[in-house]
CSV table of C-alpha atoms in Angstrom, one decimal:
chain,number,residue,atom,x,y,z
A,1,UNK,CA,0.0,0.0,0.0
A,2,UNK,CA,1.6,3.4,-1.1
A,3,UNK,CA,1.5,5.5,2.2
A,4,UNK,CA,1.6,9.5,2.4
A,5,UNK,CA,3.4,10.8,5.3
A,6,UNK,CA,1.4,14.3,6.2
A,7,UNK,CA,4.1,17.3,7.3
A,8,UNK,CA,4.2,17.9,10.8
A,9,UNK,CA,3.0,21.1,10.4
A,10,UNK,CA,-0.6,20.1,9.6
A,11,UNK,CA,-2.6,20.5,12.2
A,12,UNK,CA,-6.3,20.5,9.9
A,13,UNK,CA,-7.8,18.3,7.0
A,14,UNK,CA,-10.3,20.1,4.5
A,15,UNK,CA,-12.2,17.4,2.4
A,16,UNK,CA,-13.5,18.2,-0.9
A,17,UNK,CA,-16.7,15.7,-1.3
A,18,UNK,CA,-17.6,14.7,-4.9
A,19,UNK,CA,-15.0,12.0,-5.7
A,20,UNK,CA,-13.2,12.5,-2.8
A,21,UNK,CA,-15.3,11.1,0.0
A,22,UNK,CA,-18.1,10.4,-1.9
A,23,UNK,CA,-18.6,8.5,-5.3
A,24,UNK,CA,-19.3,10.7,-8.4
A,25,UNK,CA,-21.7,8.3,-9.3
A,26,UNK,CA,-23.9,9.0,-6.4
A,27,UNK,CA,-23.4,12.7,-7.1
A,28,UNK,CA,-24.2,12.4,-10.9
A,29,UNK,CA,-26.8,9.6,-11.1
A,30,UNK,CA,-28.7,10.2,-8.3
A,31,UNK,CA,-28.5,13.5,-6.2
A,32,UNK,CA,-28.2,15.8,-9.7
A,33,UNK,CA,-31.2,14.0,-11.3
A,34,UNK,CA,-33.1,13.9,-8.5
A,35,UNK,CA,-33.6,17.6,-8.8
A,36,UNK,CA,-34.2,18.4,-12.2
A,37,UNK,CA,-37.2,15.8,-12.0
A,38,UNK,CA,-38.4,16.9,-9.3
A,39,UNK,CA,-38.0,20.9,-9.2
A,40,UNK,CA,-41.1,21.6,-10.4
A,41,UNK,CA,-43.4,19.6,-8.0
A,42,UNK,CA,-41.3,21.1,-5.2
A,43,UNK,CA,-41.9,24.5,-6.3
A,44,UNK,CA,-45.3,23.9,-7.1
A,45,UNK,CA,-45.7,22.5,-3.1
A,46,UNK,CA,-43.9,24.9,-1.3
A,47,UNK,CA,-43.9,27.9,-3.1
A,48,UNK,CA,-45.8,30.0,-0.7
A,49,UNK,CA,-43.2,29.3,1.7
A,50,UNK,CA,-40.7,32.1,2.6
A,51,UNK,CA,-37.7,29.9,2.2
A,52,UNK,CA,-39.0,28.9,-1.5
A,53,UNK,CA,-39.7,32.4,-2.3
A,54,UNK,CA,-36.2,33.2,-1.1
A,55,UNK,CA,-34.9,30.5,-3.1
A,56,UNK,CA,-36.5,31.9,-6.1
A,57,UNK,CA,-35.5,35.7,-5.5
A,58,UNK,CA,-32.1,34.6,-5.3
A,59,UNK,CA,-32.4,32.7,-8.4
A,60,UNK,CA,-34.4,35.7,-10.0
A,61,UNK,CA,-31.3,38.0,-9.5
A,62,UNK,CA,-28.6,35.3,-11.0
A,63,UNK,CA,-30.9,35.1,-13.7
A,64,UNK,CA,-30.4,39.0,-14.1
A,65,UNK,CA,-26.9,39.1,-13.9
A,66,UNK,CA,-26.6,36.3,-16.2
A,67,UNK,CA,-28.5,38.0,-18.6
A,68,UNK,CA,-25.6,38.3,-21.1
A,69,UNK,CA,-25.2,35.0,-21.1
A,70,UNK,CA,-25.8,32.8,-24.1
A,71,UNK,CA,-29.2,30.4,-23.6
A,72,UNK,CA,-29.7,32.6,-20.3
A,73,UNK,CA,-33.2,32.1,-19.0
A,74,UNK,CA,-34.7,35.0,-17.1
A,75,UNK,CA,-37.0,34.8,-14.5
A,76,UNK,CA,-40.1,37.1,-14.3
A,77,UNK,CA,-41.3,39.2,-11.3
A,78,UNK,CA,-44.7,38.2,-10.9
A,79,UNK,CA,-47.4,40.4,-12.6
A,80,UNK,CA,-50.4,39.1,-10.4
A,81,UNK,CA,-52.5,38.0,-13.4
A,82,UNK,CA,-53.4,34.6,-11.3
A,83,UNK,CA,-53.0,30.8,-11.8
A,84,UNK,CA,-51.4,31.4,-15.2
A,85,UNK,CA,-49.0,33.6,-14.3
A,86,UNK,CA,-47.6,31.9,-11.6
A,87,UNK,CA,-47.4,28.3,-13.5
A,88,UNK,CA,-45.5,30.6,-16.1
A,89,UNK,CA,-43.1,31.4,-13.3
A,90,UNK,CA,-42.5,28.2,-12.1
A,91,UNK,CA,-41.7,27.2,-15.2
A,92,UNK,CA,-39.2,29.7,-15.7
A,93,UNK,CA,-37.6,28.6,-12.5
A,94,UNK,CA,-37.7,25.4,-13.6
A,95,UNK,CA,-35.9,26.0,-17.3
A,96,UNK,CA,-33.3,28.4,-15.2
A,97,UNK,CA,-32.4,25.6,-12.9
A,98,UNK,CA,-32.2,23.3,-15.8
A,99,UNK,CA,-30.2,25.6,-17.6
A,100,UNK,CA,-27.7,26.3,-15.1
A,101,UNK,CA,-27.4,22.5,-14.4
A,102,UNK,CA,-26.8,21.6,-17.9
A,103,UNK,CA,-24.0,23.8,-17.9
A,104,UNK,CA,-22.5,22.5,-14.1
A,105,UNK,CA,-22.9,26.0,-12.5
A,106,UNK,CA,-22.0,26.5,-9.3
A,107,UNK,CA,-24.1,29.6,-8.3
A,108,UNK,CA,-25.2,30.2,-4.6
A,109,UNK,CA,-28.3,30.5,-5.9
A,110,UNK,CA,-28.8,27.3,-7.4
A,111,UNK,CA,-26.8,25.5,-4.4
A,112,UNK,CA,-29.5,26.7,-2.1
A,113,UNK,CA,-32.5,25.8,-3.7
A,114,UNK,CA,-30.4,22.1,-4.4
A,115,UNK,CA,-30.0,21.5,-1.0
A,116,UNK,CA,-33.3,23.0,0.5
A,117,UNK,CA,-34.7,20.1,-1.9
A,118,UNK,CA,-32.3,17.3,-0.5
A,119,UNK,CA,-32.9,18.3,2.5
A,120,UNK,CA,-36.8,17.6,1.8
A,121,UNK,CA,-35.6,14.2,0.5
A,122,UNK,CA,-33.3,13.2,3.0
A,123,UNK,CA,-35.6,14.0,5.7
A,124,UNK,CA,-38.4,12.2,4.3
A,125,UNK,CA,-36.0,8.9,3.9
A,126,UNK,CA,-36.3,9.3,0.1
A,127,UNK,CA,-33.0,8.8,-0.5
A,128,UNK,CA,-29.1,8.6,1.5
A,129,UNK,CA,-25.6,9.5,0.8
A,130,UNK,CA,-22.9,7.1,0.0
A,131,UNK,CA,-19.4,7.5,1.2
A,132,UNK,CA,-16.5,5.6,0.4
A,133,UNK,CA,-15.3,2.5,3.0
A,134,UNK,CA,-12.5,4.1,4.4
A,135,UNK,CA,-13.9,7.8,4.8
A,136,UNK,CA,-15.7,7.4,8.4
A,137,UNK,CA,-13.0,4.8,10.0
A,138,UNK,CA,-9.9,7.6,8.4
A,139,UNK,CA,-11.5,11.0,10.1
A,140,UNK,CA,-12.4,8.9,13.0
A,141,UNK,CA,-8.6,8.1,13.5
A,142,UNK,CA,-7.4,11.9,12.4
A,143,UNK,CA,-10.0,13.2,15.2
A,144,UNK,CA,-8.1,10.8,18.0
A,145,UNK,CA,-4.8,12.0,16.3
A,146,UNK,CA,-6.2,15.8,17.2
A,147,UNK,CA,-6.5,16.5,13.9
A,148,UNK,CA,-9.5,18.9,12.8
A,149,UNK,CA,-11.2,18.1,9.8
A,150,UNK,CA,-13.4,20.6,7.8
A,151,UNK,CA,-15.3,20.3,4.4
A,152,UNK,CA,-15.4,22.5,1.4
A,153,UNK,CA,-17.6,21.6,-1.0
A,154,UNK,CA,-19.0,23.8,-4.0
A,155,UNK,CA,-22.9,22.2,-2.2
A,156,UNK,CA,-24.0,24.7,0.1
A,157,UNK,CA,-23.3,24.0,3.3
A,158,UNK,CA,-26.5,22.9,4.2
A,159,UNK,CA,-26.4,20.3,1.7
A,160,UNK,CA,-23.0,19.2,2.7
A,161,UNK,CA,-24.6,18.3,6.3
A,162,UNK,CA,-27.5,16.6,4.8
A,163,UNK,CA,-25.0,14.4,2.9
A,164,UNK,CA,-22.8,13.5,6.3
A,165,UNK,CA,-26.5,13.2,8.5
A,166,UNK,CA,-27.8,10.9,6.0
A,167,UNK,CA,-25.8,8.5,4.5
A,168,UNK,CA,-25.7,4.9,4.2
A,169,UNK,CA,-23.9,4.6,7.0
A,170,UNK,CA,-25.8,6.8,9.3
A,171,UNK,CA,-25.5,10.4,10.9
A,172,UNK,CA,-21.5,10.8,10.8
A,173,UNK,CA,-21.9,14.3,11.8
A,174,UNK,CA,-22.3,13.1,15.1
A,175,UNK,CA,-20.5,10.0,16.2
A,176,UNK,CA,-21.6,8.2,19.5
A,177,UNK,CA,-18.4,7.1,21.3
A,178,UNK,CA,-18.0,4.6,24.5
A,179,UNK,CA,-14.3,5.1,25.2
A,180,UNK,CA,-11.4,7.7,24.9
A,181,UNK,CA,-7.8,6.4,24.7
A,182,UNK,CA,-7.7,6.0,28.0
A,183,UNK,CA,-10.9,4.6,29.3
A,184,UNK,CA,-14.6,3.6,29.2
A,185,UNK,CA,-17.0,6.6,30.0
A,186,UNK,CA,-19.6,6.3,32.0
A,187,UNK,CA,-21.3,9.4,32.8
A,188,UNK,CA,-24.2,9.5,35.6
A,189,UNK,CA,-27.0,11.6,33.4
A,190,UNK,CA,-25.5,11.3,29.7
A,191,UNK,CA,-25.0,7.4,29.3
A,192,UNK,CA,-23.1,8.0,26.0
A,193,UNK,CA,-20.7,10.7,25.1
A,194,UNK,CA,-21.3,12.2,21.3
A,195,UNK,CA,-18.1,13.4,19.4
A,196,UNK,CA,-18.5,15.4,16.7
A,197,UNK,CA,-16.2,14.2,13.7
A,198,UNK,CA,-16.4,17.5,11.3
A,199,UNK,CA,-15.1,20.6,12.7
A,200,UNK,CA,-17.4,22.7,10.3
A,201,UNK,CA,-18.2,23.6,6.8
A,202,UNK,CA,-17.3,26.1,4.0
A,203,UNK,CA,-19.1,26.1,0.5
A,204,UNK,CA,-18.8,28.8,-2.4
A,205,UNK,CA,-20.1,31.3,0.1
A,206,UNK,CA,-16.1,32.1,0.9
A,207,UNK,CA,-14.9,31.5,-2.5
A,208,UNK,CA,-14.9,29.4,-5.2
A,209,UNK,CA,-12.2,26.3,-5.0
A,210,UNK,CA,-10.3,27.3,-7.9
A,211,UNK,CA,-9.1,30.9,-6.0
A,212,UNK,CA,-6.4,30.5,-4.1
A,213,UNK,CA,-7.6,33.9,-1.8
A,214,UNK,CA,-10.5,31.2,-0.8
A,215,UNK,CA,-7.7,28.8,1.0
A,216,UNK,CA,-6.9,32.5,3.0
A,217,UNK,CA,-10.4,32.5,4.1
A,218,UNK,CA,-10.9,29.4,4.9
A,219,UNK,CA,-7.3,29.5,7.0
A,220,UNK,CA,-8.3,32.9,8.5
A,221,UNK,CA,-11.7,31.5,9.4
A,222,UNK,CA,-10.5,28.4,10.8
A,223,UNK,CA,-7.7,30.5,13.0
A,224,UNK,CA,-4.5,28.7,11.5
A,225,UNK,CA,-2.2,29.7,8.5
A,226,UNK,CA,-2.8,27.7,5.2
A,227,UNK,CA,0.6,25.8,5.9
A,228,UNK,CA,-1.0,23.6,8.3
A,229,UNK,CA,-4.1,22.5,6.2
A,230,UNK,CA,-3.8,19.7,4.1
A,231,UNK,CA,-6.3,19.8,1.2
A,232,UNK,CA,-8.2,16.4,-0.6
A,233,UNK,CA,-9.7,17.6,-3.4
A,234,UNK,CA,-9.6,15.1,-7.0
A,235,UNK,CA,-9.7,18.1,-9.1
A,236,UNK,CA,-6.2,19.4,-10.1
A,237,UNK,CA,-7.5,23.1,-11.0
A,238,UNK,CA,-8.7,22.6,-6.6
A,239,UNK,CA,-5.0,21.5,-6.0
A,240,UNK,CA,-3.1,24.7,-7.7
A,241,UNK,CA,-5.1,27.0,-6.5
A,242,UNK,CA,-4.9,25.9,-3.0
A,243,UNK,CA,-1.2,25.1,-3.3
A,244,UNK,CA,-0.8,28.9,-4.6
A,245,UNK,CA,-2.2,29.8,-0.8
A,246,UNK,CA,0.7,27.4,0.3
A,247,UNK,CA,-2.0,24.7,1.2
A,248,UNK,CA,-0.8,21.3,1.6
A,249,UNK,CA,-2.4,19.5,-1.2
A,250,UNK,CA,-3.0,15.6,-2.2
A,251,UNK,CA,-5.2,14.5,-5.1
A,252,UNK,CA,-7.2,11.7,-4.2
A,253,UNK,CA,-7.8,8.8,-7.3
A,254,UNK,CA,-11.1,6.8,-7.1
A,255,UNK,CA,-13.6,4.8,-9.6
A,256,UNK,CA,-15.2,7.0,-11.6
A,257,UNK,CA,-13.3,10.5,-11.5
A,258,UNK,CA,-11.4,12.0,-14.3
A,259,UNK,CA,-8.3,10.9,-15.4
A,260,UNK,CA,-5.3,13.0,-14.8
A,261,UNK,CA,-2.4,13.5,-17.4
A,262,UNK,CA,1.2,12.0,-17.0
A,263,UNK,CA,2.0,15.6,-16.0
A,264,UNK,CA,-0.5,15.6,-13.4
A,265,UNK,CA,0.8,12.1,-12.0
A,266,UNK,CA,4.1,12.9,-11.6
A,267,UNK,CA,3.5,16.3,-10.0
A,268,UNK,CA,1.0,16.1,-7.0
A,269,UNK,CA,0.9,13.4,-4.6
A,270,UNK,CA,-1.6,10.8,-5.0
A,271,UNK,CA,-3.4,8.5,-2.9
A,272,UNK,CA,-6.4,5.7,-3.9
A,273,UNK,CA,-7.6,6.0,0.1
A,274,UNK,CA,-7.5,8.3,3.3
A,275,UNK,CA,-6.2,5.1,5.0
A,276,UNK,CA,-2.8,5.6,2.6
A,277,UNK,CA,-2.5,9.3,4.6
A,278,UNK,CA,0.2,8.5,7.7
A,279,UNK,CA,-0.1,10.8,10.8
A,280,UNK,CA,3.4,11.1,12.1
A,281,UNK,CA,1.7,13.0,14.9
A,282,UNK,CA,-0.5,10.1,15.7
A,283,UNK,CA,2.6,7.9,16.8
């Protein structure tokens, strides 16, 4: 097994999601379809909801600003001319989402109304998130180690959480743990003792993933300089620009993600699993 000593320096893992802790597949074949078949019945449901109508005002003004856009679809204000009008509406939302979708956009806008929709799904048991094997047992072991681990994900944040709460493997948000490294806990009012395995989340709100002044952010929001993060991410254009903010960087290989040139290869360190990453720190 190829192993991956992490500098000593490193003190916090950010995980990128898609590809890296969780199959493309699931991403591609199931969450992303899942919305463009269902956007309209959800919009036609809850649309008198003030989180749906914020959804759409938010879409609304992407729409404007991608006005220049070739194959942009706008999104009316509504005229009150009734039933019609607002079918009319919906469908405009509907063709903007689409739009955006069939073109891999990352806007907040569209992330939001994504994961206020997964979040409908996941809640109602409608569907759960796969991870790969060796994602729960690896940040289990870098959280004894002391490590902190945080996610960046293009998803909004919310949508990130929803993933983690509701996977195939349970809520691994939240952890329930019996021991320490030292002993069995047994606390007289709280029978268990819950450790939380994911420091916290970032999504586009701080940056996109291919700036390197979003690494800054992250490191300034986190409290630690960029040299002691260590960044999985399987998308090369991810690695530069985090290794420009002097971000530790490894790409991570699994089924299903793109392939990476000779060039590629040779350059950035590689690994096929997070049990491959060695914790000096940890020993």
């Amino acid at each position: 097994m190829v192993v991956l000593s992490v500098p000593a320096e490193v003190t916090v893992i950010l995980l990128d999601i898609e590809g890296t802790t969780t199959p493309i597949a699931f991403v591609k074949d199931i969450l992303f379809p899942y919305i463009e078949e269902n956007v309209k019945e959800y919009l036609q449901t809850h649309w008198e909801e003030e989180e749906c109508q914020q959804d759409v005002s938010l879409l609304r003004k992407q729409a404007e600003e991608d006005a220049h856009l070739d194959g942009a679809v706008p999104i009316p204000a509504a005229s009150g001319n009734g039933v019609d009008d607002l079918q009319q509406m919906i469908q405009a939302v509907v063709d903007n989402v689409c739009w955006q979708m069939s073109l891999d956009r990352k806007t907040t806008a569209l992330k939001q109304l994504q994961g206020h929709m997964w979040r409908a799904a996941f809640t109602a048991g409608r569907m759960k998130a796969e991870f790969f094997a060796d994602v729960v047992p690896a940040v289990r072991k870098w959280r004894e180690a002391g490590m902190k681990v945080y996610i960046y994900s293009s998803g909004s944040v919310e949508a990130q959480k929803l993933l983690f709460g509701h996977s195939t493997e349970g809520d691994i948000l939240e952890r329930k743990a019996y021991k320490n490294t030292a002993s069995v806990f047994v606390l007289p009012v709280f029978p268990l003792l819950f450790v939380q395995l994911v420091d916290g989340h970032f999504d586009t709100k701080i940056g996109h993933k291919v700036e390197s002044e979003s690494y800054r952010k992250i490191a300034d929001s986190i409290g630690c300089s960029t040299n002691n993060i260590l960044f999985l991410t399987d998308v090369t254009r991810e690695a530069s620009a985090a290794e420009e903010a002097d971000v530790h960087v490894a790409v991570v290989v699994r089924p299903g993600n793109a392939g990476l040139t000779d060039d590629e290869k040779t350059y950035y360190s590689l690994i096929t699993s997070f049990s491959e990453l060695y914790l000096p720190s940890s020993t």
